[in-house]
Coordinates of C-alpha atoms in Angstrom, one line a residue:
X1 CA 82.6 -173.5 -207.1
X2 CA 85.4 -174.0 -206.5
X3 CA 85.7 -170.9 -204.4
X4 CA 88.4 -172.5 -202.0
X5 CA 88.5 -171.8 -198.6
X6 CA 91.2 -168.9 -199.3
X7 CA 89.4 -167.0 -201.2
X8 CA 87.4 -166.0 -197.9
X9 CA 90.2 -165.3 -196.4
X10 CA 93.0 -162.2 -197.2
X11 CA 95.0 -161.1 -195.0
X12 CA 97.6 -158.4 -194.1
X13 CA 99.4 -160.3 -191.1
X14 CA 103.0 -161.8 -190.2
X15 CA 103.1 -165.7 -192.2
X16 CA 103.0 -167.7 -189.4
X17 CA 102.4 -167.1 -185.7
X18 CA 106.0 -168.4 -185.3
X19 CA 107.3 -165.9 -187.4
X20 CA 106.3 -163.5 -184.7
X21 CA 107.8 -162.7 -181.1
X22 CA 103.8 -162.0 -180.3
X23 CA 102.1 -166.0 -179.8
X24 CA 98.5 -166.8 -178.5
X25 CA 99.9 -168.8 -175.4
X26 CA 97.3 -171.2 -174.2
X27 CA 95.6 -169.7 -172.0
X28 CA 94.5 -166.5 -174.9
X29 CA 92.8 -169.3 -176.6
X30 CA 91.1 -171.0 -174.6
X31 CA 89.4 -167.8 -173.5
X32 CA 88.8 -166.9 -177.0
X33 CA 87.8 -170.7 -177.8
X34 CA 85.4 -171.5 -175.0
X35 CA 86.0 -174.3 -172.9
X36 CA 83.5 -177.0 -175.6
X37 CA 85.6 -175.6 -178.2
X38 CA 88.9 -175.9 -177.6
X39 CA 88.5 -179.5 -175.8
X40 CA 87.2 -180.7 -178.8
X41 CA 89.7 -179.0 -181.0
X42 CA 92.0 -180.8 -178.7
X43 CA 90.1 -184.1 -179.9
X44 CA 90.6 -183.1 -183.6
X45 CA 94.6 -182.7 -183.0
X46 CA 95.4 -185.2 -181.5
X47 CA 92.8 -187.3 -183.4
X48 CA 94.6 -186.4 -186.5
X49 CA 98.3 -186.8 -184.6
X50 CA 97.9 -190.3 -183.9
X51 CA 94.8 -192.5 -186.0
X52 CA 96.2 -195.3 -185.1
X53 CA 95.6 -194.2 -181.7
X54 CA 91.7 -195.4 -179.4
X55 CA 89.2 -192.8 -179.0
X56 CA 89.7 -193.3 -174.5
X57 CA 93.5 -192.1 -175.3
X58 CA 92.2 -189.3 -177.4
X59 CA 89.5 -188.0 -175.2
X60 CA 92.3 -188.5 -171.7
X61 CA 94.9 -186.3 -173.8
X62 CA 92.2 -183.6 -174.6
X63 CA 91.4 -183.2 -171.5
X64 CA 94.3 -183.0 -170.1
X65 CA 95.1 -180.1 -172.6
X66 CA 92.4 -178.8 -171.6
X67 CA 92.7 -178.8 -167.8
X68 CA 96.5 -177.1 -168.6
X69 CA 94.8 -174.5 -170.3
X70 CA 91.7 -173.9 -167.9
X71 CA 94.4 -172.8 -165.3
X72 CA 96.2 -171.0 -168.2
X73 CA 93.0 -168.3 -168.6
X74 CA 92.7 -168.2 -164.9
X75 CA 95.3 -167.9 -162.2
X76 CA 98.3 -169.2 -163.6
X77 CA 99.0 -167.6 -166.9
X78 CA 102.6 -166.5 -166.3
X79 CA 103.8 -169.9 -165.4
X80 CA 106.5 -171.4 -167.5
X81 CA 103.6 -174.1 -168.9
X82 CA 101.6 -171.9 -170.0
X83 CA 104.6 -169.7 -171.3
X84 CA 105.3 -173.0 -174.1
X85 CA 104.2 -172.9 -177.8
X86 CA 101.2 -174.4 -178.3
X87 CA 102.7 -176.9 -180.7
X88 CA 105.0 -177.7 -178.3
X89 CA 102.7 -178.6 -175.2
X90 CA 100.5 -180.9 -177.7
X91 CA 103.6 -183.1 -179.1
X92 CA 104.8 -182.9 -175.6
X93 CA 101.1 -184.9 -174.6
X94 CA 101.5 -187.1 -177.1
X95 CA 104.9 -187.6 -176.3
X96 CA 104.2 -188.2 -172.4
X97 CA 101.6 -190.9 -173.3
X98 CA 102.6 -194.5 -172.6
X99 CA 101.6 -197.4 -175.6
X100 CA 101.1 -195.0 -178.3
X101 CA 102.3 -197.5 -180.8
X102 CA 105.2 -195.5 -182.8
X103 CA 106.0 -192.4 -182.0
X104 CA 109.0 -192.7 -179.7
X105 CA 111.3 -192.0 -182.4
X106 CA 110.1 -188.6 -183.2
X107 CA 109.2 -187.8 -179.7
X108 CA 112.9 -188.0 -179.1
X109 CA 113.6 -185.5 -181.8
X110 CA 114.0 -182.3 -181.2
X111 CA 111.5 -179.4 -182.2
X112 CA 111.0 -177.9 -184.6
X113 CA 112.2 -181.3 -185.8
X114 CA 109.8 -183.1 -183.5
X115 CA 107.1 -181.2 -185.4
X116 CA 108.3 -182.3 -189.2
X117 CA 108.3 -186.1 -188.0
X118 CA 105.0 -186.2 -186.7
X119 CA 103.8 -184.5 -190.5
X120 CA 105.8 -187.6 -191.8
X121 CA 103.7 -189.8 -189.7
X122 CA 100.5 -188.0 -191.0
X123 CA 101.3 -187.6 -194.0
X124 CA 101.9 -191.3 -194.6
X125 CA 98.4 -192.3 -192.6
X126 CA 96.1 -192.0 -195.4
X127 CA 94.3 -194.5 -196.0
X128 CA 95.0 -196.4 -192.7
X129 CA 91.9 -195.1 -191.3
X130 CA 88.6 -197.1 -192.2
X131 CA 85.1 -194.9 -193.2
X132 CA 82.7 -193.7 -190.6
X133 CA 80.0 -195.9 -191.2
X134 CA 76.6 -194.5 -191.0
X135 CA 75.0 -196.3 -187.7
X136 CA 72.3 -198.7 -187.0
X137 CA 69.2 -196.0 -186.4
X138 CA 68.1 -198.1 -183.0
X139 CA 71.6 -198.9 -181.9
X140 CA 72.6 -195.0 -183.1
X141 CA 69.5 -193.1 -181.1
X142 CA 69.5 -195.4 -177.8
X143 CA 73.5 -194.3 -177.4
X144 CA 72.0 -190.7 -178.3
X145 CA 69.9 -190.4 -176.1
X146 CA 71.7 -192.4 -172.9
X147 CA 75.5 -191.7 -173.9
X148 CA 75.1 -187.8 -175.3
X149 CA 78.4 -186.1 -174.8
X150 CA 80.7 -189.1 -176.1
X151 CA 78.4 -189.9 -178.4
X152 CA 79.0 -186.2 -180.0
X153 CA 82.8 -186.7 -179.1
X154 CA 83.3 -190.2 -180.8
X155 CA 82.1 -188.9 -183.9
X156 CA 84.4 -186.0 -184.2
X157 CA 87.3 -188.2 -183.4
X158 CA 86.5 -191.0 -186.1
X159 CA 85.8 -187.7 -188.6
X160 CA 89.3 -186.3 -187.4
X161 CA 90.7 -189.4 -187.8
X162 CA 89.8 -190.7 -191.6
X163 CA 90.9 -187.2 -192.4
X164 CA 94.4 -185.7 -191.1
X165 CA 94.3 -182.6 -193.1
X166 CA 90.9 -181.5 -192.4
X167 CA 90.1 -177.9 -191.0
X168 CA 89.6 -178.2 -187.9
X169 CA 86.4 -175.9 -187.5
X170 CA 85.4 -177.7 -190.5
X171 CA 84.8 -181.3 -188.4
X172 CA 83.2 -179.1 -185.6
X173 CA 80.7 -177.4 -188.0
X174 CA 80.2 -181.1 -188.8
X175 CA 80.1 -182.2 -186.2
X176 CA 77.1 -179.9 -184.7
X177 CA 75.4 -181.2 -188.8
X178 CA 75.5 -184.5 -187.0
X179 CA 74.4 -183.6 -183.4
X180 CA 71.1 -181.9 -185.5
X181 CA 70.6 -185.2 -187.1
X182 CA 70.6 -186.8 -184.6
X183 CA 68.5 -184.9 -182.7
X184 CA 66.4 -184.8 -185.6
X185 CA 65.8 -188.3 -186.4
X186 CA 66.0 -190.5 -182.9
X187 CA 63.2 -187.6 -182.1
X188 CA 60.8 -188.5 -178.6
X189 CA 60.6 -191.5 -177.7
X190 CA 56.9 -191.4 -177.8
X191 CA 56.5 -190.5 -181.7
X192 CA 56.0 -193.6 -183.3
X193 CA 55.3 -192.1 -186.4
X194 CA 59.1 -191.6 -187.0
X195 CA 60.7 -193.1 -189.3
X196 CA 64.4 -193.4 -188.2
X197 CA 66.1 -195.6 -190.4
X198 CA 64.3 -193.4 -193.6
X199 CA 65.0 -189.8 -191.8
X200 CA 68.7 -191.2 -191.5
X201 CA 69.3 -191.8 -195.4
X202 CA 68.1 -188.7 -196.0
X203 CA 69.8 -186.6 -193.7
X204 CA 73.1 -188.0 -193.6
X205 CA 74.4 -186.9 -196.7
X206 CA 74.3 -182.9 -195.6
X207 CA 76.2 -184.5 -192.8
X208 CA 78.8 -185.3 -194.7
X209 CA 78.8 -183.2 -197.3
X210 CA 80.8 -180.4 -195.9
X211 CA 83.9 -182.9 -194.7
X212 CA 83.8 -184.4 -198.5
X213 CA 83.5 -181.0 -200.8
X214 CA 86.0 -179.0 -198.2
X215 CA 88.4 -182.3 -198.3
X216 CA 88.3 -182.7 -201.5
X217 CA 89.0 -178.4 -202.1
X218 CA 91.5 -178.5 -199.7
X219 CA 93.3 -181.4 -201.5
X220 CA 92.5 -180.2 -204.9
X221 CA 94.6 -176.6 -203.5
X222 CA 97.3 -178.8 -202.2
X223 CA 97.5 -181.4 -205.4
X224 CA 97.9 -177.2 -207.2
X225 CA 100.5 -176.6 -205.4
X226 CA 102.6 -179.3 -205.5
X227 CA 102.4 -180.0 -209.3
X228 CA 102.9 -176.3 -210.7
X229 CA 103.8 -174.9 -207.9
X230 CA 104.1 -171.2 -205.8
X231 CA 103.7 -169.2 -209.0
X232 CA 100.5 -171.0 -210.1
X233 CA 99.0 -170.5 -207.5
X234 CA 99.6 -167.2 -206.8
X235 CA 97.7 -166.5 -210.7
X236 CA 95.3 -168.1 -209.4
X237 CA 94.3 -167.0 -206.5
X238 CA 94.7 -163.8 -207.9
X239 CA 92.2 -164.1 -210.7
X240 CA 89.9 -166.0 -207.8
X241 CA 90.4 -162.7 -205.2
X242 CA 90.3 -160.1 -208.3
X243 CA 86.8 -161.8 -208.9
X244 CA 85.6 -161.7 -205.6
X245 CA 87.1 -158.3 -204.5
X246 CA 86.8 -156.0 -207.6
X247 CA 87.0 -153.3 -205.6
X248 CA 90.2 -153.7 -203.4
X249 CA 93.3 -152.7 -204.8
X250 CA 96.2 -153.6 -206.6
X251 CA 98.5 -153.1 -203.9
X252 CA 95.9 -155.3 -201.3
X253 CA 95.5 -157.8 -203.2
X254 CA 98.9 -158.8 -204.7
X255 CA 99.7 -158.6 -200.4
X256 CA 96.2 -161.0 -200.0
X257 CA 97.5 -163.6 -202.6
X258 CA 101.0 -163.5 -201.2
X259 CA 99.6 -164.2 -197.6
X260 CA 97.0 -166.9 -199.0
X261 CA 99.8 -168.9 -201.3
X262 CA 101.7 -168.3 -197.8
X263 CA 99.0 -170.2 -195.8
X264 CA 98.3 -172.5 -197.9
X265 CA 102.0 -173.6 -197.5
X266 CA 101.3 -174.6 -193.9
X267 CA 97.6 -176.1 -194.5
X268 CA 99.4 -178.6 -197.2
X269 CA 102.1 -179.3 -194.8
X270 CA 99.9 -180.4 -192.5
X271 CA 100.8 -178.6 -189.5
X272 CA 97.4 -178.1 -188.2
X273 CA 97.9 -175.5 -185.4
X274 CA 99.5 -173.1 -188.0
X275 CA 97.1 -173.3 -190.6
X276 CA 94.1 -173.0 -187.9
X277 CA 95.9 -169.9 -186.6
X278 CA 96.4 -167.9 -190.3
X279 CA 92.6 -168.8 -191.3
X280 CA 91.2 -166.9 -187.8
X281 CA 93.1 -164.5 -188.3
X282 CA 92.5 -164.0 -191.4
X283 CA 89.1 -163.8 -191.1
X284 CA 89.3 -161.9 -188.5
X285 CA 91.2 -159.2 -190.6
X286 CA 88.7 -159.4 -194.0
X287 CA 85.4 -158.6 -191.3
X288 CA 87.5 -155.9 -190.1
X289 CA 88.1 -154.4 -193.3
X290 CA 85.0 -155.0 -195.0
X291 CA 84.7 -151.1 -196.2
X292 CA 87.9 -151.8 -198.6
X293 CA 87.4 -155.7 -199.3
X294 CA 83.2 -156.2 -200.0
X295 CA 79.8 -155.2 -199.0
X296 CA 78.6 -158.7 -199.8
X297 CA 79.7 -160.4 -196.1
X298 CA 78.4 -157.8 -193.4
X299 CA 76.2 -161.0 -192.6
X300 CA 78.6 -163.7 -192.9
X301 CA 81.0 -161.5 -190.3
X302 CA 78.1 -161.0 -187.8
X303 CA 78.5 -165.2 -187.1
X304 CA 80.7 -167.3 -184.5
X305 CA 84.4 -167.6 -186.1
X306 CA 84.1 -171.3 -186.6
X307 CA 81.1 -170.0 -188.5
X308 CA 82.7 -166.9 -190.5
X309 CA 84.9 -168.9 -193.0
X310 CA 81.6 -171.2 -195.6
X311 CA 79.1 -168.1 -195.0
X312 CA 82.5 -165.9 -196.2
X313 CA 82.7 -168.6 -198.9
X314 CA 79.5 -169.5 -200.3
X315 CA 79.0 -165.6 -200.3
X316 CA 78.4 -163.5 -204.0
X317 CA 81.3 -161.4 -205.3
X318 CA 81.2 -157.8 -204.6
X319 CA 79.7 -155.4 -207.3
X320 CA 82.1 -153.9 -209.7
X321 CA 83.1 -150.6 -209.0
X322 CA 80.8 -148.2 -211.0
X323 CA 83.5 -145.8 -212.5
X324 CA 85.4 -149.8 -213.8
X325 CA 86.0 -148.9 -217.7
X326 CA 84.7 -152.1 -219.5
X327 CA 88.2 -152.3 -220.8
X328 CA 91.5 -152.9 -220.7
X329 CA 93.3 -151.6 -224.1
X330 CA 96.1 -149.2 -222.2
X331 CA 97.7 -153.0 -221.8
X332 CA 97.6 -153.4 -225.6
X333 CA 97.6 -149.9 -227.1
X334 CA 100.3 -147.6 -224.7
X335 CA 103.9 -147.0 -226.1
X336 CA 105.6 -148.3 -222.8
X337 CA 104.5 -151.2 -222.6
X338 CA 107.5 -152.7 -224.1
X339 CA 109.2 -151.1 -221.2
X340 CA 107.5 -152.1 -218.7
X341 CA 107.2 -155.9 -219.2
X342 CA 111.0 -155.7 -219.8
X343 CA 111.5 -154.3 -216.5
X344 CA 108.5 -156.1 -214.5
X345 CA 107.3 -158.8 -216.1
X346 CA 105.4 -160.8 -213.2
X347 CA 104.3 -157.4 -211.5
X348 CA 103.2 -156.5 -214.9
X349 CA 101.7 -159.1 -215.8
X350 CA 99.6 -159.4 -212.7
X351 CA 98.3 -156.2 -212.8
X352 CA 96.7 -157.3 -216.5
X353 CA 94.9 -160.5 -214.5
X354 CA 93.6 -158.2 -211.8
X355 CA 92.4 -155.8 -214.5
X356 CA 90.8 -158.6 -216.2
X357 CA 89.3 -160.4 -213.2
X358 CA 87.7 -157.8 -211.5
X359 CA 85.9 -156.7 -214.9
X360 CA 84.2 -160.0 -215.2
X361 CA 83.0 -161.9 -213.1
X362 CA 81.2 -164.1 -215.6
X363 CA 84.9 -166.3 -217.0
X364 CA 85.7 -168.7 -214.6
X365 CA 89.2 -168.1 -213.3
X366 CA 90.8 -170.9 -215.2
X367 CA 89.2 -169.0 -217.8
X368 CA 91.3 -165.9 -216.5
X369 CA 93.9 -167.3 -216.4
X370 CA 94.6 -168.7 -220.0
X371 CA 93.9 -165.3 -220.9
X372 CA 96.9 -164.0 -219.0
X373 CA 98.7 -166.9 -220.5
X374 CA 97.9 -165.3 -224.4
X375 CA 99.0 -161.4 -223.3
X376 CA 102.0 -162.9 -222.3
X377 CA 103.2 -165.0 -224.7
X378 CA 101.5 -162.1 -227.4
X379 CA 104.0 -159.6 -225.6
X380 CA 107.2 -162.1 -226.0
X381 CA 106.0 -161.8 -229.5
X382 CA 105.3 -158.1 -230.1
X383 CA 108.7 -157.0 -227.8
X384 CA 111.3 -158.8 -229.6
X385 CA 112.9 -156.2 -232.2
X386 CA 111.1 -155.8 -235.6
X387 CA 108.2 -156.9 -234.8
X388 CA 105.9 -155.5 -237.5
X389 CA 104.3 -152.2 -235.7
X390 CA 100.4 -153.2 -235.0
X391 CA 101.4 -156.5 -233.8
X392 CA 99.7 -156.2 -230.5
X393 CA 96.6 -155.3 -232.4
X394 CA 95.9 -158.6 -233.1
X395 CA 95.4 -159.8 -229.7
X396 CA 91.8 -158.4 -229.0
X397 CA 91.1 -160.8 -232.2
X398 CA 92.4 -164.3 -230.8
X399 CA 90.9 -162.8 -227.3
X400 CA 87.8 -163.1 -228.9
X401 CA 88.1 -166.2 -230.4
X402 CA 89.4 -167.8 -227.3
X403 CA 85.8 -166.9 -226.0
X404 CA 83.7 -167.8 -228.1
X405 CA 85.8 -171.2 -228.0
X406 CA 85.3 -172.0 -224.8
X407 CA 81.6 -170.8 -223.8
X408 CA 80.8 -172.6 -227.5
X409 CA 82.3 -176.0 -225.7
X410 CA 80.1 -175.3 -222.6
X411 CA 76.6 -174.2 -224.6
X412 CA 77.0 -177.5 -226.9
X413 CA 78.2 -179.7 -223.4
X414 CA 74.3 -178.0 -221.5
X415 CA 72.6 -178.4 -225.0
X416 CA 73.6 -182.3 -225.2
X417 CA 72.3 -181.9 -221.4
X418 CA 69.5 -181.0 -221.9
X419 CA 68.3 -183.0 -225.0
X420 CA 69.9 -186.4 -223.9
X421 CA 69.1 -186.1 -219.8
X422 CA 71.5 -187.8 -216.8
X423 CA 72.0 -191.0 -217.8
X424 CA 71.8 -190.5 -221.3
X425 CA 74.5 -188.2 -220.8
X426 CA 76.3 -190.1 -219.2
X427 CA 77.0 -192.2 -221.5
X428 CA 77.7 -190.2 -223.8
X429 CA 80.8 -189.2 -221.5
X430 CA 81.3 -192.8 -220.7
X431 CA 81.8 -193.0 -224.2
X432 CA 84.2 -190.4 -224.8
X433 CA 86.8 -191.0 -221.4
X434 CA 86.8 -194.7 -222.1
X435 CA 88.5 -194.2 -225.0
X436 CA 90.3 -191.7 -223.8
X437 CA 91.3 -193.4 -220.5
X438 CA 90.1 -197.3 -221.3
X439 CA 92.9 -197.8 -217.9
X440 CA 90.7 -196.8 -216.2
X441 CA 88.5 -199.0 -213.4
X442 CA 85.3 -199.6 -214.7
X443 CA 84.2 -198.3 -211.2
X444 CA 86.2 -195.4 -211.8
X445 CA 85.1 -194.2 -214.9
X446 CA 81.7 -194.1 -214.1
X447 CA 82.3 -192.5 -210.5
X448 CA 84.3 -189.6 -213.2
X449 CA 81.6 -189.1 -216.1
X450 CA 78.9 -189.5 -213.1
X451 CA 80.3 -186.2 -211.1
X452 CA 80.8 -184.1 -214.4
X453 CA 77.6 -185.5 -215.2
X454 CA 76.1 -183.2 -211.8
X455 CA 77.9 -180.7 -212.5
X456 CA 75.6 -180.7 -215.4
X457 CA 72.3 -180.7 -213.8
X458 CA 74.0 -177.5 -211.6
X459 CA 75.1 -176.0 -214.0
X460 CA 73.4 -175.5 -217.4
X461 CA 70.3 -174.3 -215.4
X462 CA 72.2 -171.0 -214.3
X463 CA 71.6 -168.2 -216.1
X464 CA 74.7 -167.2 -219.1
X465 CA 76.8 -164.7 -216.6
X466 CA 77.2 -167.6 -214.3
X467 CA 77.4 -170.7 -216.2
X468 CA 80.9 -170.6 -217.5
X469 CA 82.3 -170.8 -213.5
X470 CA 80.1 -173.0 -212.5
X471 CA 81.2 -175.3 -214.8
X472 CA 84.7 -174.9 -215.4
X473 CA 85.6 -174.7 -211.4
X474 CA 84.2 -177.6 -210.8
X475 CA 85.1 -180.0 -213.7
X476 CA 88.3 -178.5 -212.5
X477 CA 87.5 -180.4 -209.1
X478 CA 86.9 -183.4 -211.1
X479 CA 90.6 -182.9 -213.8
X480 CA 92.4 -182.5 -210.7
X481 CA 91.0 -185.4 -209.0
X482 CA 92.0 -187.8 -212.1
X483 CA 95.0 -186.5 -212.2
X484 CA 95.7 -187.1 -208.6
X485 CA 94.6 -190.9 -209.8
X486 CA 97.3 -190.7 -212.6
X487 CA 100.0 -189.8 -209.9
X488 CA 99.6 -192.7 -207.7
X489 CA 99.0 -195.3 -210.5
X490 CA 99.8 -193.4 -214.7
X491 CA 97.1 -193.7 -216.5
X492 CA 98.9 -192.9 -220.3
X493 CA 101.0 -190.7 -221.9
X494 CA 98.3 -188.2 -223.1
X495 CA 96.6 -188.0 -219.7
X496 CA 100.1 -187.8 -218.2
X497 CA 100.9 -184.6 -220.8
X498 CA 97.3 -182.8 -219.5
X499 CA 98.3 -183.1 -215.8
X500 CA 101.7 -182.0 -216.0
X501 CA 102.0 -179.6 -219.0
X502 CA 99.8 -176.6 -217.9
X503 CA 96.9 -176.2 -215.4
X504 CA 95.1 -173.8 -216.6
X505 CA 95.2 -175.2 -219.6
X506 CA 94.0 -178.7 -218.0
X507 CA 90.4 -178.6 -219.5
X508 CA 90.7 -178.1 -222.8
X509 CA 94.0 -181.0 -223.7
X510 CA 91.8 -183.2 -221.3
X511 CA 88.7 -183.2 -224.1
X512 CA 91.0 -183.0 -227.0
X513 CA 92.6 -186.0 -226.3
X514 CA 91.2 -189.2 -228.6
X515 CA 91.1 -193.1 -228.4
X516 CA 94.8 -194.1 -226.9
X517 CA 96.8 -195.4 -230.1
X518 CA 98.3 -197.7 -227.5
X519 CA 95.8 -199.1 -225.7
X520 CA 95.8 -203.2 -226.1
X521 CA 92.1 -204.0 -226.3
X522 CA 90.8 -206.4 -223.8
X523 CA 90.5 -210.0 -225.7
X524 CA 86.9 -211.4 -226.0
X525 CA 86.6 -213.3 -223.2
X526 CA 84.3 -215.9 -222.3
X527 CA 83.4 -213.2 -218.8
X528 CA 84.0 -210.0 -220.1
X529 CA 80.1 -210.0 -221.4
X530 CA 77.5 -212.1 -219.0
X531 CA 74.2 -211.7 -219.1
X532 CA 72.3 -213.1 -216.1
X533 CA 68.9 -212.6 -214.9
X534 CA 70.0 -209.9 -212.1
X535 CA 69.4 -207.7 -215.3
X536 CA 66.0 -208.3 -215.1
X537 CA 65.4 -206.2 -211.8
X538 CA 63.1 -203.6 -211.5
X539 CA 65.8 -201.0 -209.6
X540 CA 65.9 -198.6 -212.6
X541 CA 69.1 -197.2 -211.1
X542 CA 70.9 -201.0 -210.2
X543 CA 69.7 -201.7 -214.3
X544 CA 71.6 -198.7 -214.9
X545 CA 74.7 -198.9 -213.8
X546 CA 75.0 -203.3 -215.1
X547 CA 74.2 -201.3 -218.7
X548 CA 77.1 -198.7 -218.3
X549 CA 79.2 -201.1 -216.9
X550 CA 79.3 -203.3 -220.1
X551 CA 79.3 -199.9 -222.5
X552 CA 82.6 -199.6 -220.6
X553 CA 83.9 -203.3 -221.8
X554 CA 82.7 -202.4 -225.0
X555 CA 84.9 -199.9 -225.9
X556 CA 87.4 -201.2 -224.2
X557 CA 86.8 -204.4 -226.3
X558 CA 86.5 -202.2 -229.1
X559 CA 87.7 -198.9 -229.1
X560 CA 87.2 -197.7 -232.5
X561 CA 82.9 -198.1 -232.1
X562 CA 80.7 -196.1 -234.9
X563 CA 77.8 -194.5 -233.6
X564 CA 75.9 -196.7 -235.8
X565 CA 78.1 -200.7 -234.1
X566 CA 77.1 -198.8 -231.2
X567 CA 73.8 -198.8 -232.1
X568 CA 72.9 -201.8 -233.3
X569 CA 74.5 -204.1 -230.6
X570 CA 72.5 -201.4 -228.0
X571 CA 69.2 -202.6 -229.7
X572 CA 70.1 -206.2 -230.3
X573 CA 70.8 -206.0 -226.7
X574 CA 67.3 -204.2 -225.8
X575 CA 65.7 -206.8 -227.9
X576 CA 67.4 -210.3 -226.2
X577 CA 67.2 -208.5 -222.3
X578 CA 63.1 -208.5 -223.0
X579 CA 62.3 -211.7 -224.6
X580 CA 64.7 -213.1 -221.8
X581 CA 62.7 -211.0 -219.4
X582 CA 59.9 -212.1 -220.1
X583 CA 59.8 -215.7 -220.2
X584 CA 59.7 -218.2 -216.8
X585 CA 63.1 -219.5 -216.7
X586 CA 65.1 -216.1 -217.5
X587 CA 67.8 -217.3 -216.8
X588 CA 68.5 -220.2 -218.9
X589 CA 67.0 -217.8 -221.7
X590 CA 70.1 -215.8 -221.0
X591 CA 72.3 -219.0 -221.2
X592 CA 71.2 -219.8 -224.9
X593 CA 70.7 -216.3 -226.1
X594 CA 73.3 -214.5 -223.9
X595 CA 76.4 -216.3 -226.4
X596 CA 74.5 -215.8 -229.5
X597 CA 74.0 -212.4 -229.2
X598 CA 78.1 -211.8 -228.6
X599 CA 78.4 -213.9 -231.7
X600 CA 76.5 -211.6 -234.0
X601 CA 78.1 -208.1 -232.5
X602 CA 81.1 -209.7 -232.9
X603 CA 80.1 -209.7 -236.9
X604 CA 79.0 -207.1 -237.4
X605 CA 81.9 -205.1 -234.7
X606 CA 84.5 -206.6 -237.3
X607 CA 82.6 -205.6 -240.0

């Protein structure tokens, strides 16, 4: 579910610690976080700002800053060094280091230009660092027993330099999971029965999951802000916060929306100090004001500050107020509607979205934005001169129709998923998306449709009131990934239109895409369909992957293939595979039968 981290974080505080006279000093920060957390966050900061530096350099810089912070927290809090802004202290530390390539230009600038220069370098470092590899079990356990602290520090360093924009407390919480995995999998030396390799295989996904999920959510939010602007992001946050905190007053929610959007500006800009400070203050504010926000976050607020965010993100939406009327007919029936719309358009639309969202936790935020757009279009039409007297009354019928259509699409998809299961459901998606986006590689098509299949397994088992938010919010993440892929390397005009025209209509738009008419089908070259004895593997997952690659190539060769033709080709392939895998010389059989199958299929597809 895309309850982006900002959902948890609503605040009525200054926009940035740099906009206020009251700034947190390094000594105060040290006292708040305690030494271990402070040093770990310093390590994250230096690894994110200097991803090309060595582990040793990052450790040295983190230790230097921690020593200063310790001194400032104890006795020297009024010395000039201790009163410097935090970002300046961090950048000064980097600029004082010798043998750090590529930073001399930035270090020659004055603040705030120096900070902006570092952020530009940070942006360009994405993809520069190789991914963190899961360690060899024996070597990892030996290292863990001999070098306990350096190993944890090395993990923080590696994850940070791979993810220069990831929120520091997320990295620290992942480091804690890594520590737990090492303790669990390495066990005691006297327990030979424990299979460390198998343990790492099972536990490693749990360690990297929050990095992937938080990184994806953050990139997704920043993608919305960059492509559709602040107004769209604010509308999305308004819907999400109203659903999460239905008891909060409209004035509170709109103030929170503005603050959250501003916080994302800092986070998406890559200014981690500003981003982290804002989020921490937001969490403090939320927990200090539970009474007017939510009754569901009490346990979260009892956790240490660094663990609160994830807990509040995953907390259930609060119960609706008991006296909340089920309908919002006053937005259609009141006589002064057109006057209010003319005088304060955005405020009126925001109030409608707030009132509708807090009443409907069973709808996805994207659907709520579509409903709000429909309401805006209705008022534009019905408030013009000469509009029929009962013009607004048709709004309810159109609303019911949209809700029915959205719920029907989700229900149909879940019915197919339940009937076919993971593999065959993914094949249906591959058939559809290869026709819509044949320019994507086989690996991309398999990855995106696999993600969609996972959404089916996760959401289709839920009750009706949770299905839509689960399905559409998760789909929105995948479509966001496809659209970011399109920005890097354009796919086709249809995808371009869906990714650019409207955020809330992105999912229905992609659903309506059909065959890309401008696509030139693949030529039938000898290597397009190569049949080898590895098709006889007993590894089901490996076999399915090979068959899916062939399915994609088949559709790229014949985009207008009918279901009947596909069934015939699939049956012929299955028959050939069974026959050849039963022979002693499998490769010779495939070399003989493969070209024959291609000839028969070509004739069949030409019909």
